[in-house]
Short mmCIF file of C-alpha atoms and ligand atoms in Angstrom, two decimals:
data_model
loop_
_atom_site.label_atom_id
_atom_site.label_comp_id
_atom_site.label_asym_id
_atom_site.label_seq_id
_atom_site.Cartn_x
_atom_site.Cartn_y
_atom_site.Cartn_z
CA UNK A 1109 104.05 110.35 89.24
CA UNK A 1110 107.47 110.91 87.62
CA UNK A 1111 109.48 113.12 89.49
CA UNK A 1112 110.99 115.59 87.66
CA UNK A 1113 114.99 116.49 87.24
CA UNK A 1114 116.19 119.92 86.61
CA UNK A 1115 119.70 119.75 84.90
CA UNK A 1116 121.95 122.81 83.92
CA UNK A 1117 124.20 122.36 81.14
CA UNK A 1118 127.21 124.82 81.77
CA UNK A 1119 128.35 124.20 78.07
CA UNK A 1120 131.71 125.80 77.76
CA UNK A 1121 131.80 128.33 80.63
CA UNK A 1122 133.33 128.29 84.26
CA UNK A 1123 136.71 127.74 85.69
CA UNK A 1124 137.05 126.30 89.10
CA UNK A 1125 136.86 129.19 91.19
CA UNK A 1126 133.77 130.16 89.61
CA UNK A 1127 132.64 126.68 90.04
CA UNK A 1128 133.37 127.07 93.87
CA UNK A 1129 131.63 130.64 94.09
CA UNK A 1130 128.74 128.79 91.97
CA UNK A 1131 127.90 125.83 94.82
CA UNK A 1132 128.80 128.63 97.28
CA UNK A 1133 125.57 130.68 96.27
CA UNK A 1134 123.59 128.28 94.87
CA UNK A 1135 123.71 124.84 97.72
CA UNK A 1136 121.84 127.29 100.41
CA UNK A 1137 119.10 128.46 97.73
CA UNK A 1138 118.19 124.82 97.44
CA UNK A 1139 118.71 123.29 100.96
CA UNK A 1140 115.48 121.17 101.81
CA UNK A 1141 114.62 121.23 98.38
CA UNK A 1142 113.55 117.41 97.27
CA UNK A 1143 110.31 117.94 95.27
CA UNK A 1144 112.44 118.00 91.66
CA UNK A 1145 116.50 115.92 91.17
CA UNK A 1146 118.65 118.57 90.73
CA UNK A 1147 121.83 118.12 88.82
CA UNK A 1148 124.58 120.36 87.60
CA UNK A 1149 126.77 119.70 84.21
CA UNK A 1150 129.78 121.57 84.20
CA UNK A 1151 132.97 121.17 81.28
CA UNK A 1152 134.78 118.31 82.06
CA UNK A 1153 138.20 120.95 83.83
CA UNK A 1154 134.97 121.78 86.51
CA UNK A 1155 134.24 118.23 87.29
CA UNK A 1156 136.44 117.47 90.43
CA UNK A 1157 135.50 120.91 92.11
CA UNK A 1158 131.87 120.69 91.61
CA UNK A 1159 131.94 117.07 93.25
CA UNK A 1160 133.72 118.41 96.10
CA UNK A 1161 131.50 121.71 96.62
CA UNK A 1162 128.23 119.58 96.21
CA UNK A 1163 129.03 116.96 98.42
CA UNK A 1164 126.42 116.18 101.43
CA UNK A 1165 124.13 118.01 98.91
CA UNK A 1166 121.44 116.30 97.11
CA UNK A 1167 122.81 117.81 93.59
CA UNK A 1168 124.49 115.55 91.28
CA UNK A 1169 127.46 116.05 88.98
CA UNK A 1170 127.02 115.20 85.61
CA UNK A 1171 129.24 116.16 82.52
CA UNK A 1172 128.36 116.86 78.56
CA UNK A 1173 129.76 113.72 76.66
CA UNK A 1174 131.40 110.61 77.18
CA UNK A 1175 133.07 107.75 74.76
CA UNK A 1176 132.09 105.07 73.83
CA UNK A 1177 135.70 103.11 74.99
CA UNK A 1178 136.60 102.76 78.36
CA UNK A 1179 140.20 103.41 77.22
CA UNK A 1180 142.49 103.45 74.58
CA UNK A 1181 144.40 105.83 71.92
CA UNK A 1182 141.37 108.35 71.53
CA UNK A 1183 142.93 111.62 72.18
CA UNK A 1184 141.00 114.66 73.68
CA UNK A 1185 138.20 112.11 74.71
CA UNK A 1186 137.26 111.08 78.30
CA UNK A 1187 136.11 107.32 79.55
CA UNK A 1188 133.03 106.47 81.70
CA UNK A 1189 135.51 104.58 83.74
CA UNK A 1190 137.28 108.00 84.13
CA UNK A 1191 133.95 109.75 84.67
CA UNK A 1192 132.75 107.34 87.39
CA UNK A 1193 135.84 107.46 89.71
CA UNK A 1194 135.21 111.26 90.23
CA UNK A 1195 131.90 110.64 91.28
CA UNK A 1196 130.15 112.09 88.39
CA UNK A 1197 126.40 110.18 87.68
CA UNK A 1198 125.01 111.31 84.84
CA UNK A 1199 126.15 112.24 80.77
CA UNK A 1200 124.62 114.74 78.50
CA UNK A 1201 124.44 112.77 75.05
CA UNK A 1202 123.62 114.10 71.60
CA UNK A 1203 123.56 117.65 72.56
CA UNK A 1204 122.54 119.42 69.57
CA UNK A 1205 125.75 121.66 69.70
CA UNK A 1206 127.71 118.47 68.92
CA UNK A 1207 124.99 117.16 66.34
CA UNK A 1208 126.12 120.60 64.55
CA UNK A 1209 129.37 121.10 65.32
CA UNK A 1210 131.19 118.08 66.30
CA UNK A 1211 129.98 115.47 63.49
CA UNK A 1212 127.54 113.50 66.05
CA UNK A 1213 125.22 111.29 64.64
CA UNK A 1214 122.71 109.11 65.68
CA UNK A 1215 124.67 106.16 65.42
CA UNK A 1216 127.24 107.54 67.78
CA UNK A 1217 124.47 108.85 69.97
CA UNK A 1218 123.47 104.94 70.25
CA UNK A 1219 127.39 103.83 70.79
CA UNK A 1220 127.24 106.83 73.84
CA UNK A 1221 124.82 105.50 75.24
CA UNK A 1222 124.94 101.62 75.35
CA UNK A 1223 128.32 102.83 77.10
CA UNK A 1224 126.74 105.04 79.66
CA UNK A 1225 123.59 102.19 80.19
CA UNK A 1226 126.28 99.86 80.79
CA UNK A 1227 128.56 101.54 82.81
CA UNK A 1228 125.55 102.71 85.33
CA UNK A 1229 125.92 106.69 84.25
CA UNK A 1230 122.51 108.17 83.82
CA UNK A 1231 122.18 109.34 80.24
CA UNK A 1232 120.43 112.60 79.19
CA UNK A 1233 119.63 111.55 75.72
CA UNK A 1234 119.14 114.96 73.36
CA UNK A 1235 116.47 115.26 70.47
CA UNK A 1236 114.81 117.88 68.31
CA UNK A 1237 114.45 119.20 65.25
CA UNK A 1238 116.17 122.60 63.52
CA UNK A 1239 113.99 125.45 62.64
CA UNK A 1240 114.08 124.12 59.05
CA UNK A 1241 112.12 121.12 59.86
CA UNK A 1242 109.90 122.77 61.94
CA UNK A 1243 108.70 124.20 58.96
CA UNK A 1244 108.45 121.91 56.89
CA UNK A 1245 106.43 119.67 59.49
CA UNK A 1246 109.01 117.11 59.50
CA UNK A 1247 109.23 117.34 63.18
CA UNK A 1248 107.79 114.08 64.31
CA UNK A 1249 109.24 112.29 61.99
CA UNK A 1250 112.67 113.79 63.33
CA UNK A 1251 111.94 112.95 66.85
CA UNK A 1252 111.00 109.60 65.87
CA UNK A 1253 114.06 109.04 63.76
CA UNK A 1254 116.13 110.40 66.29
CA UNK A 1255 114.58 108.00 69.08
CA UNK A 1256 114.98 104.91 66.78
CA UNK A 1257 118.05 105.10 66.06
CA UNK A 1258 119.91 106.57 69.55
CA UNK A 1259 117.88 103.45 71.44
CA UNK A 1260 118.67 100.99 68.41
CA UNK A 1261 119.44 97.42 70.07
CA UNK A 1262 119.00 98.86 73.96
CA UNK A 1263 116.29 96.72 76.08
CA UNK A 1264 114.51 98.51 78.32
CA UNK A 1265 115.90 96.72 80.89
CA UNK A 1266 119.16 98.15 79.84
CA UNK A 1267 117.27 101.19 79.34
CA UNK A 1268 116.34 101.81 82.82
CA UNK A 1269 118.20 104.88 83.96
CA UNK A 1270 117.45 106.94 80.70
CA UNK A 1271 116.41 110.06 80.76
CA UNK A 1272 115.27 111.94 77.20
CA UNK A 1273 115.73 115.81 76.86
CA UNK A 1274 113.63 117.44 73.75
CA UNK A 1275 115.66 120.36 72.88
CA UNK A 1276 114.32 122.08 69.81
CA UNK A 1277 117.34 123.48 67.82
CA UNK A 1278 116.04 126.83 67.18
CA UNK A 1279 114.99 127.58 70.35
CA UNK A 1280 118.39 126.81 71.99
CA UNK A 1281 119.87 130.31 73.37
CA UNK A 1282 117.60 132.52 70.90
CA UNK A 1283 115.62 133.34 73.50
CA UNK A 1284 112.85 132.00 71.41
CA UNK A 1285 111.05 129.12 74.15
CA UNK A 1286 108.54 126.46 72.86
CA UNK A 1287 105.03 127.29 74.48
CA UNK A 1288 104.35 124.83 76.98
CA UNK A 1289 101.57 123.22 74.22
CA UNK A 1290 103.82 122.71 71.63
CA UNK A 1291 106.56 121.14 73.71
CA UNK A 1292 104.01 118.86 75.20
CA UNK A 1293 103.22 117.55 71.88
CA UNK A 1294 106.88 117.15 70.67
CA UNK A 1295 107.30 114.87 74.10
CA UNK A 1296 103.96 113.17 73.46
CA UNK A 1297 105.58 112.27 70.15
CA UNK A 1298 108.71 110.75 71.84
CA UNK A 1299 106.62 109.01 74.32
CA UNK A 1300 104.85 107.18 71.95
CA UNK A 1301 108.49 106.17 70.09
CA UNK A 1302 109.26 104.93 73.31
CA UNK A 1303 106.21 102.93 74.20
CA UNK A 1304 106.87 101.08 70.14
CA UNK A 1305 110.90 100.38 71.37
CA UNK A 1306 110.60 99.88 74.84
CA UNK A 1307 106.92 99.21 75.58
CA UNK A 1308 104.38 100.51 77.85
CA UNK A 1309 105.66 100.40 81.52
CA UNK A 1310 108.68 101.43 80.28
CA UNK A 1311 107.53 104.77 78.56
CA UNK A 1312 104.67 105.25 81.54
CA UNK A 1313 108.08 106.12 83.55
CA UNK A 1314 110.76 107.84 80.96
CA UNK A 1315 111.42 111.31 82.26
CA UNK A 1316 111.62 113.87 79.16
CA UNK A 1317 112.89 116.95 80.00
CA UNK A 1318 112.25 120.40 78.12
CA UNK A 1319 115.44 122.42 77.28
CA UNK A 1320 115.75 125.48 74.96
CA UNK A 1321 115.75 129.32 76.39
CA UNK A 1322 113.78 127.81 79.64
CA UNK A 1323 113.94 130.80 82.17
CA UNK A 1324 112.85 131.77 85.73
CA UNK A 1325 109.96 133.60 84.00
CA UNK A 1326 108.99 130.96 82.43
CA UNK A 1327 109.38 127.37 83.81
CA UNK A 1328 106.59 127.38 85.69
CA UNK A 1329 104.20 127.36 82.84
CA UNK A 1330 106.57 124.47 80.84
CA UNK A 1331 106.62 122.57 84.24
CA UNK A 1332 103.04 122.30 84.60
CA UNK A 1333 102.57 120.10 81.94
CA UNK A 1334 102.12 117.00 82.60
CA UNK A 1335 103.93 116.22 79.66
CA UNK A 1336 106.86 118.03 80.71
CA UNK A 1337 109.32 115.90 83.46
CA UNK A 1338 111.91 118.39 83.87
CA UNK A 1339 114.17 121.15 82.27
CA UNK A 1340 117.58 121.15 80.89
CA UNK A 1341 119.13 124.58 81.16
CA UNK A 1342 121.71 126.28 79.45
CA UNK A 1343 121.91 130.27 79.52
CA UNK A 1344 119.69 130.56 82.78
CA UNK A 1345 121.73 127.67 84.96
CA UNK A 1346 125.18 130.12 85.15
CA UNK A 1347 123.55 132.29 87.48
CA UNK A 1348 123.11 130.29 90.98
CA UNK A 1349 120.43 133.17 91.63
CA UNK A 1350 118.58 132.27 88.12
CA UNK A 1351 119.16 128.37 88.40
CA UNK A 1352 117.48 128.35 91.75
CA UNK A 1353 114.64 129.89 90.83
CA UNK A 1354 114.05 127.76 87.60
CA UNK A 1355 115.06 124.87 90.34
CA UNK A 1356 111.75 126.10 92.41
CA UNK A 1357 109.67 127.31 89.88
P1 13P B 2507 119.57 127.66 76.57
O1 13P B 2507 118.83 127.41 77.86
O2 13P B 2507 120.71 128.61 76.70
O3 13P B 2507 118.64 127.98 75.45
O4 13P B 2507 120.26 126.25 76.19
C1 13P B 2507 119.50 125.11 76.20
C2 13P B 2507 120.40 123.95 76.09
O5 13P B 2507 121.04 123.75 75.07
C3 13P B 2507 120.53 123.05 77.24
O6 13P B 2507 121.23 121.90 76.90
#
């Protein structure tokens, strides 16, 4: 039984008071709760106060990028060395949002996350295909492409921490969700990529998370595949209220 993690991905929004009032309402709407891992990925500016208003909690901090350097003349960019003296565990990688608008690729997907493997962060490794190749039923190849090349040259002993998020592009804060079928299908797709790179075992365990427009109303139906090993929430995690219930669906 994989147990499942439920991630919010705060993409640009929140300062630290809001991050404060944010653990403030949300820690005592999840107290006891240790069915699903629960982890919260705020902008980088949030990081420190999130830590501190989550600690003796069992939600971890995780941010929405890392480089591939542990230091150097790379301005604007932060270090896992950096990331792992706050405290934070986890790294968002490949988010689609940077795939479009930040000139990602899969080969720096794969540099992201050797680093993070290495360093002992827990990478959330983002897939999925745009609407466009959707449509063209190109989206198993795009998944598999995807897969290949972010886990090129990564054992799965290296490997062991990852964690795989299937985001389809077009249903990414359009309010348009995968049905729970379709998403199963997409994540039986990158299950199988992983049993070809990492083998069997390996796969059995790989948690692959849903994300795209998942809401209170409707993670309980994505959740009950067995497919489906967690969510990773954008729009729906800025609301502790909303979060929670997703959390508990
Ligand atoms: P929405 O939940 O707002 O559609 O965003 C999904 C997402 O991009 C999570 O990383």
């Amino acid at each position: 039984m994989r147990k499942k993690v439920m991630a919010a991905n705060w993409k640009m929004y929140k300062t630290p008071d809001e991050t404060r009032d944010y653990f403030r309402d949300f820690l005592p709407l999840v107290a006891g709760h240790d069915r699903d891992e629960i982890v919260v990925c705020p902008p980088y500016t949030d990081v420190a106060t999130a830590i501190e208003s989550a600690r003796g909690s069992s939600v971890a901090i995780g941010v929405q990028n890392v480089h591939w350097k542990a230091d150097g003349a790379y301005t604007g960019e932060i270090s896992a060395p950096m990331l792992l003296c706050l405290g934070v565990t986890h790294v968002i990688i490949g988010h689609s949002e940077r795939r479009q608008y930040f000139g990602e690729t899969d080969d720096t997907v794969n540099l992201r996350l050797k680093t993070a493997l290495e360093s002992g962060l827990t990478p959330i490794c983002c897939v999925g295909e745009v609407l466009q190749e959707r449509e063209a039923g190109l989206t198993d190849d795009v998944l598999r492409r995807q897969c290949v090349r972010a886990f090129h040259a990564i054992s799965a002993k290296k490997a062991a921490k990852l964690i795989v998020a299937y985001e389809p592009v077009w249903a990414i804060g359009t309010g348009k969700t995968a049905t729970p079928e379709l998403a199963a299908e997409a994540h039986a797709v990158i299950r199988s990529e992983a049993v070809e790179i990492f083998g069997e075992d390996f796969a059995g365990q790989l948690r692959i998370l849903y994300g795209g427009s998942v809401k209170p109303d409707n993670a309980k139906a994505l959740m009950s595949q067995e497919e489906i090993d967690g969510a990773l929430v954008g729009g729906a995690s800025l609301d502790p209220k909303s979060f929670a219930a997703i959390v508990k669906y």
